[in-house]
mmCIF file of C-alpha atoms in Angstrom:
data_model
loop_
_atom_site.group_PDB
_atom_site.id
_atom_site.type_symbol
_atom_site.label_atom_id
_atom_site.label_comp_id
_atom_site.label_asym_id
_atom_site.label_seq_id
_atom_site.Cartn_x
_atom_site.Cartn_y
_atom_site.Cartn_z
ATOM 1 C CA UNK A 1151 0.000 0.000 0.000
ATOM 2 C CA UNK A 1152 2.993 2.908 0.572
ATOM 3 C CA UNK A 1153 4.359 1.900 -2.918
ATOM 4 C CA UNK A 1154 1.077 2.793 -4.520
ATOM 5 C CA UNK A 1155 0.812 5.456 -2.131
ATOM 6 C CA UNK A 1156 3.942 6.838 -3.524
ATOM 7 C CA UNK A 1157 3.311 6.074 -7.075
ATOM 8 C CA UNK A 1158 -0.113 8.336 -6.433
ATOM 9 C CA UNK A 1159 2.056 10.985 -4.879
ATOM 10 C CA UNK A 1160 4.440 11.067 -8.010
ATOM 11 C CA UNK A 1161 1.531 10.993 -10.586
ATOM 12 C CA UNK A 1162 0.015 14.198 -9.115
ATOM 13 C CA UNK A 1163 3.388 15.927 -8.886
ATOM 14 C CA UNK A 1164 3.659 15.194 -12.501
ATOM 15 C CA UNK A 1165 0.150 16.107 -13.899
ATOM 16 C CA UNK A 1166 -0.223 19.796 -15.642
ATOM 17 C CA UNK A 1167 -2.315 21.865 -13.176
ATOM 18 C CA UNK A 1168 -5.039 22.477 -16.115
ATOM 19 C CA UNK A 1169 -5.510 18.941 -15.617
ATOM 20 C CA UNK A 1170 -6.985 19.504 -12.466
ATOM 21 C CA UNK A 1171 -9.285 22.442 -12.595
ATOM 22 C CA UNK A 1172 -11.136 21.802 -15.495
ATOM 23 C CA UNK A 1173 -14.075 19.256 -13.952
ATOM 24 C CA UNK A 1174 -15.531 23.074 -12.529
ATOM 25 C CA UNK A 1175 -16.986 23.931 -9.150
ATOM 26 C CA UNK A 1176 -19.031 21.013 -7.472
ATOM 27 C CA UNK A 1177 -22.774 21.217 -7.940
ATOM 28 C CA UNK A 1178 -24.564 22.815 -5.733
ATOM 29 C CA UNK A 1179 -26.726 20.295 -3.868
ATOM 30 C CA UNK A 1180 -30.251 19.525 -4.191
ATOM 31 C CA UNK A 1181 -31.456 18.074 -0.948
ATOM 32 C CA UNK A 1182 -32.413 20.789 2.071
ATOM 33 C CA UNK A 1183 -32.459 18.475 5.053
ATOM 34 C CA UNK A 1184 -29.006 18.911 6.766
ATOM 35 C CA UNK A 1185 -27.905 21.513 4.353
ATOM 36 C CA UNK A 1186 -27.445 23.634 7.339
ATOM 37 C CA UNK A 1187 -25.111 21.181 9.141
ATOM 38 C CA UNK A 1188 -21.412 22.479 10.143
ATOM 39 C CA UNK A 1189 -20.495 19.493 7.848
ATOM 40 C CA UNK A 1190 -22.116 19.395 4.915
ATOM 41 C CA UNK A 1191 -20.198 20.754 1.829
ATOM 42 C CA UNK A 1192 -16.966 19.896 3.464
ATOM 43 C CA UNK A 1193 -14.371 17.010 2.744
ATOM 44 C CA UNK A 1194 -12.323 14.730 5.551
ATOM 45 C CA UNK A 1195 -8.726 13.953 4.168
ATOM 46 C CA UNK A 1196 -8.772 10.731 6.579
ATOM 47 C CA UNK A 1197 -4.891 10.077 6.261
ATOM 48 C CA UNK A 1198 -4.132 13.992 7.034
ATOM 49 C CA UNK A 1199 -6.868 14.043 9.598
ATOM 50 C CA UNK A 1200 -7.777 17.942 8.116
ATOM 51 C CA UNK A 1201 -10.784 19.298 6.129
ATOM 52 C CA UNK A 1202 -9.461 19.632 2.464
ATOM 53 C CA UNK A 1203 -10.935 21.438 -0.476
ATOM 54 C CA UNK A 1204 -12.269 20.080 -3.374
ATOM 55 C CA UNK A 1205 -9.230 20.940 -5.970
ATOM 56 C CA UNK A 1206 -7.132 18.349 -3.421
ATOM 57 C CA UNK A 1207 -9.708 15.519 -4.626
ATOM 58 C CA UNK A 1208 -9.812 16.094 -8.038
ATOM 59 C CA UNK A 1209 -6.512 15.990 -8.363
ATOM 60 C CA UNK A 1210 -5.824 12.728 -6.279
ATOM 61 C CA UNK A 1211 -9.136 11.159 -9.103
ATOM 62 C CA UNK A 1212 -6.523 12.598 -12.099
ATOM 63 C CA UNK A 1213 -3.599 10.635 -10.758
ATOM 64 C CA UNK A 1214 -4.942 7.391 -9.799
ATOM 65 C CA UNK A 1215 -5.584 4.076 -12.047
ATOM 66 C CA UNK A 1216 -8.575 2.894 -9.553
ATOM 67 C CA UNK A 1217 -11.121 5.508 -8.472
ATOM 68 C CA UNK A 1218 -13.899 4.342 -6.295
ATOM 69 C CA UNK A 1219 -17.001 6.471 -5.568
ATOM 70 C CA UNK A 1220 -19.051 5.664 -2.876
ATOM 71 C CA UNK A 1221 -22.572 6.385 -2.489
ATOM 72 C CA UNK A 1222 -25.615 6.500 -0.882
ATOM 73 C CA UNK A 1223 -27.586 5.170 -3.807
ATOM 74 C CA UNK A 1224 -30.997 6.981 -2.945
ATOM 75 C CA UNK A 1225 -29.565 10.811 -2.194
ATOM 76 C CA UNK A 1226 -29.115 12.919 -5.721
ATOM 77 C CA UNK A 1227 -26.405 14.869 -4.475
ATOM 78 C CA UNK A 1228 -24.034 11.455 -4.258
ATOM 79 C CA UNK A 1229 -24.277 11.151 -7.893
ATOM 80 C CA UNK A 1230 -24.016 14.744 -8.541
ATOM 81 C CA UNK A 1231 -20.512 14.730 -6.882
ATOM 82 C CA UNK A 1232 -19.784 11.310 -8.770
ATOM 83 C CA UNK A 1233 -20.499 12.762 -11.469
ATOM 84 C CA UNK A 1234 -18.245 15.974 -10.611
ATOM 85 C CA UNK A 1235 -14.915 13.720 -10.071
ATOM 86 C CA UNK A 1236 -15.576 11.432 -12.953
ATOM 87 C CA UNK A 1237 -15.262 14.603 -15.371
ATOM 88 C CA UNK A 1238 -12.136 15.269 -13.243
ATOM 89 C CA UNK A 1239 -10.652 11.818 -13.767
ATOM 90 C CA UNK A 1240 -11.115 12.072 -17.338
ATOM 91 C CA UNK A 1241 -9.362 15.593 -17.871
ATOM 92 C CA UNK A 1242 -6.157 15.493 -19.557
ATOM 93 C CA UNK A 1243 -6.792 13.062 -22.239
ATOM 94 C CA UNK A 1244 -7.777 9.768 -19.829
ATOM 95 C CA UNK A 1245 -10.720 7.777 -20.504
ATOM 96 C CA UNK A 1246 -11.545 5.854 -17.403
ATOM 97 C CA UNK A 1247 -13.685 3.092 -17.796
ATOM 98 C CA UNK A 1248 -17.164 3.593 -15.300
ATOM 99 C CA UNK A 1249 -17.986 0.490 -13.841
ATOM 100 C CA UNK A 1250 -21.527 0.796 -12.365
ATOM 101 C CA UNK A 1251 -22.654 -1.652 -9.512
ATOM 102 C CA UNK A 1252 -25.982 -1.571 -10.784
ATOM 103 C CA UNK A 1253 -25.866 -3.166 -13.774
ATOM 104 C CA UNK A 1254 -24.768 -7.199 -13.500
ATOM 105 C CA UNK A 1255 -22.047 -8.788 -15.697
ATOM 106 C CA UNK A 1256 -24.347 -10.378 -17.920
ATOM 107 C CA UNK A 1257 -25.924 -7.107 -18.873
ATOM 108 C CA UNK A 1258 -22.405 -6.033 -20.781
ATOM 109 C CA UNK A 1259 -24.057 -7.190 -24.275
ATOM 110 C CA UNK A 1260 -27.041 -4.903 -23.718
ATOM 111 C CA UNK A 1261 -24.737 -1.793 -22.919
ATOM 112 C CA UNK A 1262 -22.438 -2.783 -25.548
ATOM 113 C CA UNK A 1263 -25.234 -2.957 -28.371
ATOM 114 C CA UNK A 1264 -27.083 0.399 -27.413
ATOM 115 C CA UNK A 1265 -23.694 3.008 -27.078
ATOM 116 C CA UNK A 1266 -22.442 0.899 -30.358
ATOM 117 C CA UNK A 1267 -25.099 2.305 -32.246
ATOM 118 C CA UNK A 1268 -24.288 5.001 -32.979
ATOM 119 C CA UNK A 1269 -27.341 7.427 -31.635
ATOM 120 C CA UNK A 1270 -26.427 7.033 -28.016
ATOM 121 C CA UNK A 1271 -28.080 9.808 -25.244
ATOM 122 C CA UNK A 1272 -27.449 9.402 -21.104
ATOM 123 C CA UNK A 1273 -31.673 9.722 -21.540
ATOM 124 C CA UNK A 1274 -32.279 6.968 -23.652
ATOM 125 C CA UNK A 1275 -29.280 4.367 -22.015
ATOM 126 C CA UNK A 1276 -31.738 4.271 -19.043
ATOM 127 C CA UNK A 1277 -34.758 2.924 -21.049
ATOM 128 C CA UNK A 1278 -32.178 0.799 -23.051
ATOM 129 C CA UNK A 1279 -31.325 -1.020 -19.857
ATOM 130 C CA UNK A 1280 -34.640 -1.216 -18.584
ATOM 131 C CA UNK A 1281 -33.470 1.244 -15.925
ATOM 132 C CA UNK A 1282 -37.119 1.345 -14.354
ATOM 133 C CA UNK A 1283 -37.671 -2.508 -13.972
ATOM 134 C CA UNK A 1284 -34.173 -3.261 -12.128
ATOM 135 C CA UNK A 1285 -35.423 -2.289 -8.325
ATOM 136 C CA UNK A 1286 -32.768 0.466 -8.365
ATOM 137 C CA UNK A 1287 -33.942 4.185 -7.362
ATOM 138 C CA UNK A 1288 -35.127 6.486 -10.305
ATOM 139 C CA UNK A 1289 -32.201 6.570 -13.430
ATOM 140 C CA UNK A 1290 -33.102 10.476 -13.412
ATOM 141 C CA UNK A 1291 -30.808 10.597 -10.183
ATOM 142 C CA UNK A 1292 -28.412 8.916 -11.797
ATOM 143 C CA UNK A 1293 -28.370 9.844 -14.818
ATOM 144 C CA UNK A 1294 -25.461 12.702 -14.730
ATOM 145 C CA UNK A 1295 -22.901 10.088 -14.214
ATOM 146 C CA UNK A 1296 -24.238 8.402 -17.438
ATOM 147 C CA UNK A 1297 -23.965 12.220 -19.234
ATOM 148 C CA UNK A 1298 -20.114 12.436 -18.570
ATOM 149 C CA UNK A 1299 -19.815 8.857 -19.574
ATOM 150 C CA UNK A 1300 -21.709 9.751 -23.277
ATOM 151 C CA UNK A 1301 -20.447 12.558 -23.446
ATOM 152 C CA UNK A 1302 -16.958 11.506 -23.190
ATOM 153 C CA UNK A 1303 -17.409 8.504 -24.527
ATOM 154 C CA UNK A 1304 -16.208 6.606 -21.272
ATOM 155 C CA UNK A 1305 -16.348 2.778 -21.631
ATOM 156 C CA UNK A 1306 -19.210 1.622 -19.368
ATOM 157 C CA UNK A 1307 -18.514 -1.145 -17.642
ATOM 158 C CA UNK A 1308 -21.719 -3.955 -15.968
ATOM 159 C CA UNK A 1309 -20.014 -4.719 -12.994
ATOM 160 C CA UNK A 1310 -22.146 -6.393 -10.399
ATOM 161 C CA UNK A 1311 -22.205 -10.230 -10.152
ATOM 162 C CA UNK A 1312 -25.585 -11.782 -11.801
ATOM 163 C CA UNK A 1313 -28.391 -12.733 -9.719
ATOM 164 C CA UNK A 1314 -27.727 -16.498 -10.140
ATOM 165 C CA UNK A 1315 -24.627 -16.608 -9.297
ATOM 166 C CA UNK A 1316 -25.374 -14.794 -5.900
ATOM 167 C CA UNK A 1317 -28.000 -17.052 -5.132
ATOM 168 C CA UNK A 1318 -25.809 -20.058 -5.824
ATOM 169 C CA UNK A 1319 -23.125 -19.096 -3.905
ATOM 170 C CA UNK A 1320 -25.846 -17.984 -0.646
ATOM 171 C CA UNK A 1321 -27.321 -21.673 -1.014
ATOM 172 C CA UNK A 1322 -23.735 -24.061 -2.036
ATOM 173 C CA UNK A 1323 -20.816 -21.619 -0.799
ATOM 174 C CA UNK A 1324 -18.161 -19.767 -2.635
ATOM 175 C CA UNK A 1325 -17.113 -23.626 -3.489
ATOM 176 C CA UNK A 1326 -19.667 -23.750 -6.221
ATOM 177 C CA UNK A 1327 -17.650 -20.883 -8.414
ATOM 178 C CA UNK A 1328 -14.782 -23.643 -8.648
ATOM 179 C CA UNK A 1329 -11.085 -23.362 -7.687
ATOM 180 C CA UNK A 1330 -9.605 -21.232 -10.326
ATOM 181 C CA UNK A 1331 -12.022 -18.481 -10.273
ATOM 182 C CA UNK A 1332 -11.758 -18.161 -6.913
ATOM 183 C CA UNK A 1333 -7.877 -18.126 -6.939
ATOM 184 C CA UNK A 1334 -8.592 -15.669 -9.682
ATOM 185 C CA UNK A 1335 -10.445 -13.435 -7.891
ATOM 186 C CA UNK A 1336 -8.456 -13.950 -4.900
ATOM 187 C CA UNK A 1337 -11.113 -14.975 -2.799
ATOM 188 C CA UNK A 1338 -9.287 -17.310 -0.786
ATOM 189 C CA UNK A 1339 -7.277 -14.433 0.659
ATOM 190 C CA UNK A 1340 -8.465 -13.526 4.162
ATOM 191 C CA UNK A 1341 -10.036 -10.440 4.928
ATOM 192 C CA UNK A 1342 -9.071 -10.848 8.524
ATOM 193 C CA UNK A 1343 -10.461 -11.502 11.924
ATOM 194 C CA UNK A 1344 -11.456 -7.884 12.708
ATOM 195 C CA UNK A 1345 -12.908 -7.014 8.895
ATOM 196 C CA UNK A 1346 -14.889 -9.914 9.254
ATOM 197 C CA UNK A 1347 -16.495 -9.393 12.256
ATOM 198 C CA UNK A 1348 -17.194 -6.044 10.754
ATOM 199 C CA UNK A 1349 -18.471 -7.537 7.735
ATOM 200 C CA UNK A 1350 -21.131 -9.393 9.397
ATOM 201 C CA UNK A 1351 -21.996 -6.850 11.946
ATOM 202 C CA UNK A 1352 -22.784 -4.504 8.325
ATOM 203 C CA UNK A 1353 -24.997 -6.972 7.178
ATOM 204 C CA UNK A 1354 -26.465 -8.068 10.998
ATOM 205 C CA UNK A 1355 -27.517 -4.404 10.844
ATOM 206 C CA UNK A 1356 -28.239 -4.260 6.832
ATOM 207 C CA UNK A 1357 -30.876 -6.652 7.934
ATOM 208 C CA UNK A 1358 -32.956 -4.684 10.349
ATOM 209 C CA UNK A 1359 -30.900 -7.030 13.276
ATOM 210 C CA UNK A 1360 -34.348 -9.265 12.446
ATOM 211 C CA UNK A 1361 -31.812 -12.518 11.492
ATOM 212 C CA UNK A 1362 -29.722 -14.264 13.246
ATOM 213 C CA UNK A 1363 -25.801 -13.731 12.744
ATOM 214 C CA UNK A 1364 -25.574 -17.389 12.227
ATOM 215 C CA UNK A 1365 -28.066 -17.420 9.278
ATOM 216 C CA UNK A 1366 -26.518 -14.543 7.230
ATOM 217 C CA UNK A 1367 -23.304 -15.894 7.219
ATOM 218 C CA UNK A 1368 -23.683 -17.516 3.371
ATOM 219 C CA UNK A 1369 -24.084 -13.642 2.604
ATOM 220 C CA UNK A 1370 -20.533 -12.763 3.720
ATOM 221 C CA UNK A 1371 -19.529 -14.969 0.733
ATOM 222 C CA UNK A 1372 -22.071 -12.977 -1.677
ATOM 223 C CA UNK A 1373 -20.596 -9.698 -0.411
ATOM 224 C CA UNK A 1374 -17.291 -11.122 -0.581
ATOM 225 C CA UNK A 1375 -18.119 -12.521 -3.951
ATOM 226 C CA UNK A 1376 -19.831 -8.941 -5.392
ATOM 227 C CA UNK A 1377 -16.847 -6.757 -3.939
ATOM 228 C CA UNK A 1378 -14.197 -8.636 -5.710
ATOM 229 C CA UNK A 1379 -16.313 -9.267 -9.238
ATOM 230 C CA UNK A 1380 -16.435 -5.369 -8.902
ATOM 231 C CA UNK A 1381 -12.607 -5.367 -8.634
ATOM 232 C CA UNK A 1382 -12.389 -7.827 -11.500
ATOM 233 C CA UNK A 1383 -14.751 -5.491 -13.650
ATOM 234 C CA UNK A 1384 -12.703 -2.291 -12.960
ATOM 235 C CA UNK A 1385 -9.066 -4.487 -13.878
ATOM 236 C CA UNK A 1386 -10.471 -5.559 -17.268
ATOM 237 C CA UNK A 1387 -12.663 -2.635 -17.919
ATOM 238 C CA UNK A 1388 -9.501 -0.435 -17.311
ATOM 239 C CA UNK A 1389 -7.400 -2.223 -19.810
ATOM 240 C CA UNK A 1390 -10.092 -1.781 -22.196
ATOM 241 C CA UNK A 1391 -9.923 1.847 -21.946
ATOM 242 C CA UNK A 1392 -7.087 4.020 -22.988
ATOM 243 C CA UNK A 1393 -4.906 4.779 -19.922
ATOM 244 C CA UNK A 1394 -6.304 2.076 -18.072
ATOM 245 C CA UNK A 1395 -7.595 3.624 -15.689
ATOM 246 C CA UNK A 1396 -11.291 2.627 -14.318
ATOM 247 C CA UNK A 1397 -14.153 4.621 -12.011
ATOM 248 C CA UNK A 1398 -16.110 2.550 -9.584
ATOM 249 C CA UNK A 1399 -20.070 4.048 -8.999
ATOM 250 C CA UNK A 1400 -21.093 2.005 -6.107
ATOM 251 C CA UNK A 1401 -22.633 2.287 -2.852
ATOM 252 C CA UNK A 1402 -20.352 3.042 0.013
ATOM 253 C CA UNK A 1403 -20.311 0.121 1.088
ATOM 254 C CA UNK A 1404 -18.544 -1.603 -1.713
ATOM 255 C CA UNK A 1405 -15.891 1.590 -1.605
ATOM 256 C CA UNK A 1406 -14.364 0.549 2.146
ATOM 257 C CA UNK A 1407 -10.850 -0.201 2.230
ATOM 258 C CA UNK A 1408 -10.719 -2.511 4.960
ATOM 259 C CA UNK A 1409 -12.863 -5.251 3.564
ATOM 260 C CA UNK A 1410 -14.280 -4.087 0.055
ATOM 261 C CA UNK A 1411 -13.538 -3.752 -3.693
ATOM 262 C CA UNK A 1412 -9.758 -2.054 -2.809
ATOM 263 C CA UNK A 1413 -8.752 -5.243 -0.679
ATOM 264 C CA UNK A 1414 -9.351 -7.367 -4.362
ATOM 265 C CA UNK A 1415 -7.548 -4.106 -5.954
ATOM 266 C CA UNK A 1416 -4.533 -4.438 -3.907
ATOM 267 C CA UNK A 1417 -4.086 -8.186 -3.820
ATOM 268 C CA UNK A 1418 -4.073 -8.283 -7.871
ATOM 269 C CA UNK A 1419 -2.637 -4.880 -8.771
ATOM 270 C CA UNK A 1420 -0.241 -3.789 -5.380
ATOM 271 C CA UNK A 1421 1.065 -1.578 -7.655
ATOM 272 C CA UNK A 1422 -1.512 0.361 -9.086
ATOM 273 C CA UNK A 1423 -2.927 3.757 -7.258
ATOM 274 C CA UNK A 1424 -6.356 3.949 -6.213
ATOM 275 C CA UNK A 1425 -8.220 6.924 -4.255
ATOM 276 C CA UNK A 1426 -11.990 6.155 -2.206
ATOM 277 C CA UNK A 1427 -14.171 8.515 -1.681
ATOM 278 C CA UNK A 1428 -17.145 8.134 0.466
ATOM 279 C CA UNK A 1429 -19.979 10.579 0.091
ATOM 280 C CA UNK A 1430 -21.772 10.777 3.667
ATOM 281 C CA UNK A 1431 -24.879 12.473 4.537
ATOM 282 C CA UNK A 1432 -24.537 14.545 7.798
ATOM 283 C CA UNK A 1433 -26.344 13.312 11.465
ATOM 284 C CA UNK A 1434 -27.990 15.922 13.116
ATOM 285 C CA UNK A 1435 -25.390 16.608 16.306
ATOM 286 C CA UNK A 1436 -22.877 15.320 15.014
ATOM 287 C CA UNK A 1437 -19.882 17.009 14.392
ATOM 288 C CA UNK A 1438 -16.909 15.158 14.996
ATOM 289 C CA UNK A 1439 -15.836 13.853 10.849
ATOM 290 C CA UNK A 1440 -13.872 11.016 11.950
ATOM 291 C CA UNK A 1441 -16.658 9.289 13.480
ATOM 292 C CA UNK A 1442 -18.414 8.992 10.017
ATOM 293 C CA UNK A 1443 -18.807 6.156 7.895
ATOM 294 C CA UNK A 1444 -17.308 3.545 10.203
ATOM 295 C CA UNK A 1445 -14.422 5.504 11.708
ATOM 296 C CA UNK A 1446 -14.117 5.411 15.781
ATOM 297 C CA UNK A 1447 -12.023 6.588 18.245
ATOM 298 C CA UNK A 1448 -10.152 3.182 17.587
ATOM 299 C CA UNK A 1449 -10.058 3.583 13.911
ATOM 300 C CA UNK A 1450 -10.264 5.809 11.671
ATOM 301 C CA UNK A 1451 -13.187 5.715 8.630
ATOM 302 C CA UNK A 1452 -12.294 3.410 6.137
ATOM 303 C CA UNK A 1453 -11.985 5.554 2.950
ATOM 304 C CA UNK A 1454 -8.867 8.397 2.021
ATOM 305 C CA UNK A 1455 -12.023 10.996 1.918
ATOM 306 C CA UNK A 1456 -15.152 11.938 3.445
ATOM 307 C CA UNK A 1457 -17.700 14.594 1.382
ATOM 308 C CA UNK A 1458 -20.456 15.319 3.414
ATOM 309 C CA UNK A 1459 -23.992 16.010 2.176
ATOM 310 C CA UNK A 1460 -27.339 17.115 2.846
ATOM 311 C CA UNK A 1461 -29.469 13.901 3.504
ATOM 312 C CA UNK A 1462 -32.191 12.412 1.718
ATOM 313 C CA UNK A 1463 -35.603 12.226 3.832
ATOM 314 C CA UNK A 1464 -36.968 8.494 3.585
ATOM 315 C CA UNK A 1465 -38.849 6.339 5.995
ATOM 316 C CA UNK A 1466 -37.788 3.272 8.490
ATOM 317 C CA UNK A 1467 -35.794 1.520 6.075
ATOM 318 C CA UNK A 1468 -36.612 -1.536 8.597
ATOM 319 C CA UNK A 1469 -40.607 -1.113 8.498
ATOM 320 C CA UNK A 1470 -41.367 -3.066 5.299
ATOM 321 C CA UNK A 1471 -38.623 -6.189 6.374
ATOM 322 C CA UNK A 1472 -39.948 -6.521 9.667
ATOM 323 C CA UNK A 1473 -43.898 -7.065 8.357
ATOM 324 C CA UNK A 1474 -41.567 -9.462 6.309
ATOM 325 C CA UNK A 1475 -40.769 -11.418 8.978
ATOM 326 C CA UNK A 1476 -44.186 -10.715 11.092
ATOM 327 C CA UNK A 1477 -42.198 -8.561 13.735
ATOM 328 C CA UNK A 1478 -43.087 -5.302 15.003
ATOM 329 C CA UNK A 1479 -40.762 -2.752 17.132
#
């Protein structure tokens, strides 16, 4: 990790400063709730432990091979700001490749066949990918990461593991995938003790705390499985683009360096710089940035940056899974 550290460090040294300011000022955001917080609109440099401002991120996105972008998936603003330091990473000639969790492998034909066409728009890629059937939130939040993409013509990437495949691996075990793809996608490597206690306490909590720990175990493989087909997407969907490089649009979960996608980064391509950036929505009291996103007073939050936001108003995210499993508060 301090050789690609390094490697970062000289890349940015290196760059033309043009190459850096041309992305613009951030968008303003949308949402209200929060807006007011001492937080939101600022950005955590977790290794510096100091706010930084926005020109510091864009250029660390110019200089890196792996850029992951972690969101929220339901709050506009996220993918406002993703797609703010996509434009950035593809300044200066580059032409990242965007690798979007929410489209599975298998859907690469579709989004090859509609931007090979030749009459491409960000509108109509939404209704080409049946945007509106796929159970993710509305494409029209999401759809000015897909405008930089067109407009640059940016190789995008399907990058989420097909449904299948999870559900075999949930019912069988990683075992089922066979013994080279796993040693291919480095999934024999061990997260370690600590990340995988955290990795079940995510999805302990993920799940409303409504299962027991026991019985959601088979998902630590399907996480563990997703995060590292993500990796694999954003290796081959780099070389596929000129420079290499590749931009991860996931939610934040997927973005942690302790035990997601950069963990399958590092163990294929130790070389290779790579920047996270987790967009956060602000809590109401508090303050204190590295307590966000996982950090604690033990550790700090598992990402090189912190944006804060506004957050998005929804209900008890628990409400409709606990009529699921007959339970009330």
């Amino acid at each position: 990790m301090r050789l690609a550290f390094l490697r970062l460090a000289a890349a940015l040294l290196l760059l033309p400063s043009a190459a850096v300011a041309q992305a613009g000022e951030p968008p303003a955001f949308s949402l209200t709730d929060g807006a007011d917080h001492p937080l939101a609109g600022r950005i955590w440099s977790v290794a510096r432990a100091a706010f930084v401002e926005p020109a510091e991120v864009e250029t660390a996105v110019a200089g890196a091979r792996f850029v992951l972008l972690g969101e929220i998936h339901d709050n506009p603003d996220h993918h406002a700001l993703q797609a703010h330091l996509l434009a950035a990473a593809s300044e200066a000639g580059r032409r990242p490749a965007v690798v979007l969790e929410m489209l599975a492998r298998d859907r690469q034909g579709d989004v090859d066949a509609y931007l090979g066409g030749g009459q491409a728009t960000a509108e109509g890629f939404g209704a080409a990918l049946g945007w509106a059937q796929s159970g993710w939130p509305d494409y029209a939040i999401y759809r000015p990461v897909i405008e930089v993409a067109v407009e640059r013509d940016l190789p995008i990437v399907a990058g989420d593991t097909p449904r299948e495949e999870r559900r075999k691996v949930a019912a069988e075990g990683a075992e089922v995938l066979g013994a080279e793809r796993i040693a291919a996608l480095r999934l024999a490597e061990p997260l370690g003790e600590a990340a995988d206690a955290v990795l079940l306490d995510t999805l302990f909590d993920g799940h409303c705390a409504l299962m027991p720990r026991e019985a959601l175990t088979p998902l630590v493989a399907v996480q563990r499985l997703r995060d590292a087909t993500l990796a694999d997407a954003m290796i081959s969907g780099g070389i596929s683009g000129a420079g290499e490089v590749a931009v991860l649009i996931a939610g934040s979960g997927h973005v942690r360096k302790d035990l997601g996608v950069p963990r399958y980064l590092e163990w294929r391509e130790p070389d290779a710089a790579s920047v996270a950036v987790g967009f956060v929505e602000v809590v109401e009291d508090r303050t204190e940035p590295a307590l966000y996103a996982g950090g604690s007073a033990e550790a700090p939050p598992p990402y090189d940056y912190l944006w804060f936001t506004p957050r998005q108003q929804r209900g008890d995210p628990c409400e409709s899974l606990r009529a699921r499993f007959g339970k009330s508060e």
